CSV table of C-alpha atoms and ligand atoms in Angstrom, one decimal:
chain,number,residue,atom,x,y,z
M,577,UNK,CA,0.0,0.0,0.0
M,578,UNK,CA,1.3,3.5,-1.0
M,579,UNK,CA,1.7,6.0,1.9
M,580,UNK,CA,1.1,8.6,-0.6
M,581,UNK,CA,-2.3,10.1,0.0
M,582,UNK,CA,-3.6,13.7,0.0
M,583,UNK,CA,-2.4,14.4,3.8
M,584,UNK,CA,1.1,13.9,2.3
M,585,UNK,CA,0.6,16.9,-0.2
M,586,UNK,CA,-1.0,18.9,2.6
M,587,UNK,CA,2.6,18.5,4.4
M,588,UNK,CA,4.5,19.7,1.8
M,589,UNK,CA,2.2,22.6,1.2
M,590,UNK,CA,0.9,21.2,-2.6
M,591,UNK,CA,-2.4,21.6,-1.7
M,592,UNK,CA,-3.9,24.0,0.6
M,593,UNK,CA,-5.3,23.2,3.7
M,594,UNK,CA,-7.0,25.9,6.7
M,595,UNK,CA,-3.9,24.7,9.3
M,596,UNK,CA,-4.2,25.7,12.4
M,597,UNK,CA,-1.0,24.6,14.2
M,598,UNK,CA,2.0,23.0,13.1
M,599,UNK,CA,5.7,22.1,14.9
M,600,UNK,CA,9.3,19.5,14.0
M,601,UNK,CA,6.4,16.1,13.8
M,602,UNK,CA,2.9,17.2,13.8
M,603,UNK,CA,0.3,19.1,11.6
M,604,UNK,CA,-3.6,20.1,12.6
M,605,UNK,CA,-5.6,21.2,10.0
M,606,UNK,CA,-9.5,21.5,9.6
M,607,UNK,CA,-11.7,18.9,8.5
M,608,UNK,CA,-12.8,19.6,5.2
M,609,UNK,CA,-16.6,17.8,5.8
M,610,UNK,CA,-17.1,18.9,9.4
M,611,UNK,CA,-18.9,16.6,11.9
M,612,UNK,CA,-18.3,18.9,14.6
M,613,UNK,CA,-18.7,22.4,15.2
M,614,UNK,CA,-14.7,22.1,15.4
M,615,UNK,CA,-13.4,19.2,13.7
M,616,UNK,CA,-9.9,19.1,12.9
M,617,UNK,CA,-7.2,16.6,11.8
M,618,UNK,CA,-3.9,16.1,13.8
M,619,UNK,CA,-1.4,14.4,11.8
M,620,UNK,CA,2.4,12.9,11.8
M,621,UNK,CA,4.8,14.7,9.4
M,622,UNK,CA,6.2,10.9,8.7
M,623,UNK,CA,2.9,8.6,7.2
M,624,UNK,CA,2.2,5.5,8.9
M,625,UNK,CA,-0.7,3.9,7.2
M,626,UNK,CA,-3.0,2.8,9.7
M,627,UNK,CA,-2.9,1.9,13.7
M,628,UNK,CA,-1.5,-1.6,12.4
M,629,UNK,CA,1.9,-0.3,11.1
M,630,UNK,CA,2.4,1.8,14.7
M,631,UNK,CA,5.1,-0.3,16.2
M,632,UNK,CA,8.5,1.0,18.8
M,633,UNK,CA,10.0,3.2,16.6
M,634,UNK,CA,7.6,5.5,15.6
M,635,UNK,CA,5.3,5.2,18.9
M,636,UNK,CA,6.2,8.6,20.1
M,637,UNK,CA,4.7,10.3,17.3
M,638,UNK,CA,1.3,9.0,18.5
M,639,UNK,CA,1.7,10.3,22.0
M,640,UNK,CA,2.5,13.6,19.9
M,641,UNK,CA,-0.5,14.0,18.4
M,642,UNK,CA,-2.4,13.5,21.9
M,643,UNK,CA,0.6,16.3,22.9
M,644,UNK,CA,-0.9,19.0,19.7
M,645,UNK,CA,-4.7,17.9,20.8
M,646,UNK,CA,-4.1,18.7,24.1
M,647,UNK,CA,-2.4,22.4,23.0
M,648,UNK,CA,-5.2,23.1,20.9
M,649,UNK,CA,-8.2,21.9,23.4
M,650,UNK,CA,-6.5,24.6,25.3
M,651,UNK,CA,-5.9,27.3,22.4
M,652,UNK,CA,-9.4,26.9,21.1
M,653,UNK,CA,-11.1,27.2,24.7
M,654,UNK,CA,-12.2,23.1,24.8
M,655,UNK,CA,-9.8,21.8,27.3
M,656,UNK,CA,-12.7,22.0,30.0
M,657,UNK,CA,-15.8,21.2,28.4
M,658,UNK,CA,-14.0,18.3,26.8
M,659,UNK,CA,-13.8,16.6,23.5
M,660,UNK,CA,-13.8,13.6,21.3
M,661,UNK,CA,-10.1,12.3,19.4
M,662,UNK,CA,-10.7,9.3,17.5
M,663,UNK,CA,-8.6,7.6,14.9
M,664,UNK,CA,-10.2,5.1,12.9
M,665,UNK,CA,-8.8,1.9,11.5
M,666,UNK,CA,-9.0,0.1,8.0
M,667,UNK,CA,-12.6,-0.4,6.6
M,668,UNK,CA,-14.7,-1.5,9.7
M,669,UNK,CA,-13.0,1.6,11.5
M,670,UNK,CA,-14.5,4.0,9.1
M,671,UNK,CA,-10.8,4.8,7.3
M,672,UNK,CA,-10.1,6.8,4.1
M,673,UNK,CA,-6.9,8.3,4.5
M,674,UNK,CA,-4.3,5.8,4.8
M,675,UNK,CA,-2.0,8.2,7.2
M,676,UNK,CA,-2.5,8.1,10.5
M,677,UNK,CA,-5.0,11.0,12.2
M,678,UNK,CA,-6.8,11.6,15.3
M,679,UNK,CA,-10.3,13.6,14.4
M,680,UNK,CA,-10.8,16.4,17.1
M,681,UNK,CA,-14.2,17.0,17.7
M,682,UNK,CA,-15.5,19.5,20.0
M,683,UNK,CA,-18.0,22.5,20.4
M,684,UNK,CA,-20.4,19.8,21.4
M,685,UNK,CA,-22.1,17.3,23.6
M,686,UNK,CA,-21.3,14.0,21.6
M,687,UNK,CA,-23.8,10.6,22.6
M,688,UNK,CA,-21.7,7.3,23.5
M,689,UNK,CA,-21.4,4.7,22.2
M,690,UNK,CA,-20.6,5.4,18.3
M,691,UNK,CA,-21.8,2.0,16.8
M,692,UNK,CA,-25.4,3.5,17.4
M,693,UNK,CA,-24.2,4.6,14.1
M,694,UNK,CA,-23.0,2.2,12.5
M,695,UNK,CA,-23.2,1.8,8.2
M,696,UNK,CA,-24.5,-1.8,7.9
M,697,UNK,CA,-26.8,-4.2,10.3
M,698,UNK,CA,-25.0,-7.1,11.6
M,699,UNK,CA,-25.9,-10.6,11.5
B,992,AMP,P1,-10.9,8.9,8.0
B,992,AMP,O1,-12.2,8.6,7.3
B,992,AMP,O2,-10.9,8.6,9.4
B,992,AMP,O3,-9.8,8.3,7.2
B,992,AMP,O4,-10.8,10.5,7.9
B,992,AMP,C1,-10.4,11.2,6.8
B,992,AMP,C2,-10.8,12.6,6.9
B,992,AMP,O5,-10.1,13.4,6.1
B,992,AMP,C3,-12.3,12.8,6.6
B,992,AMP,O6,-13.0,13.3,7.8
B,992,AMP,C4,-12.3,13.8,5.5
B,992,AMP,O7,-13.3,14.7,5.5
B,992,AMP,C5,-10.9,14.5,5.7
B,992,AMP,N1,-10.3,15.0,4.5
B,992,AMP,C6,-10.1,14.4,3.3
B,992,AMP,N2,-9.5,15.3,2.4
B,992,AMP,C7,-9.3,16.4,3.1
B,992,AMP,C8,-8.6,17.6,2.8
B,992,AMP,N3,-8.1,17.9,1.6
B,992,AMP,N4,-8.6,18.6,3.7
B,992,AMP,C9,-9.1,18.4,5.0
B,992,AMP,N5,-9.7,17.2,5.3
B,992,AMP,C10,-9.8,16.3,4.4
């Protein structure tokens, strides 16, 4: 599987993207098909496909992205009402951008549990 996708041209700036914080490892930008009244995208610099391919050496990107979530619950004023961060894995998971990304979604009170929601009926 190629880890070329359109979060990799967001990176290098070859397609625009409303980015709202960016340091050395990690990118947040805005959701383009908000589910949230805030919805953004927190990314690694360096693509890992899915949760699957996360292994020792590139763990500590992951706890970076939970380090820019928190930053930004706290620049955008969410840190105490709280929020959702999901990342979703492979087909059952709801993926469609094979590069890793937690969805922040706040401005909201969101219902638990999400497979209330779920695409198909199971047998
Ligand atoms: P997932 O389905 O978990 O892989 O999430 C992929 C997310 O990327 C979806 O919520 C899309 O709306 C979002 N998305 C796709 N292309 C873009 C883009 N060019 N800019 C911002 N968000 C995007």
């Amino acid at each position: 599987m190629s880890n070329d996708t359109i979060f990799s041209k967001i990176i290098s700036k070859q397609i625009p993207a409303d980015i709202i914080y960016e340091d050395e490892n990690t990118l947040a930008f805005k959701d383009i098909n908000p589910q949230a009244p805030f919805h953004a995208l927190i990314i690694p610099k360096i693509a890992i496909a899915t949760i699957n391919d996360i292994n020792a050496s590139n763990s500590h990107l992951v706890g970076e992205l939970y380090v820019t979530a928190a930053k930004l619950a706290k620049q955008f004023g969410f840190a105490q009402d709280g929020y959702r961060v999901v990342m979703n894995c492979n087909e059952h998971g709801g993926q469609t951008v094979y590069h890793i990304h937690l969805h922040m979604l706040a401005g909201i009170e969101m219902g638990w549990p999400p497979y209330q929601n779920t695409k198909k009926e199971q047998s």
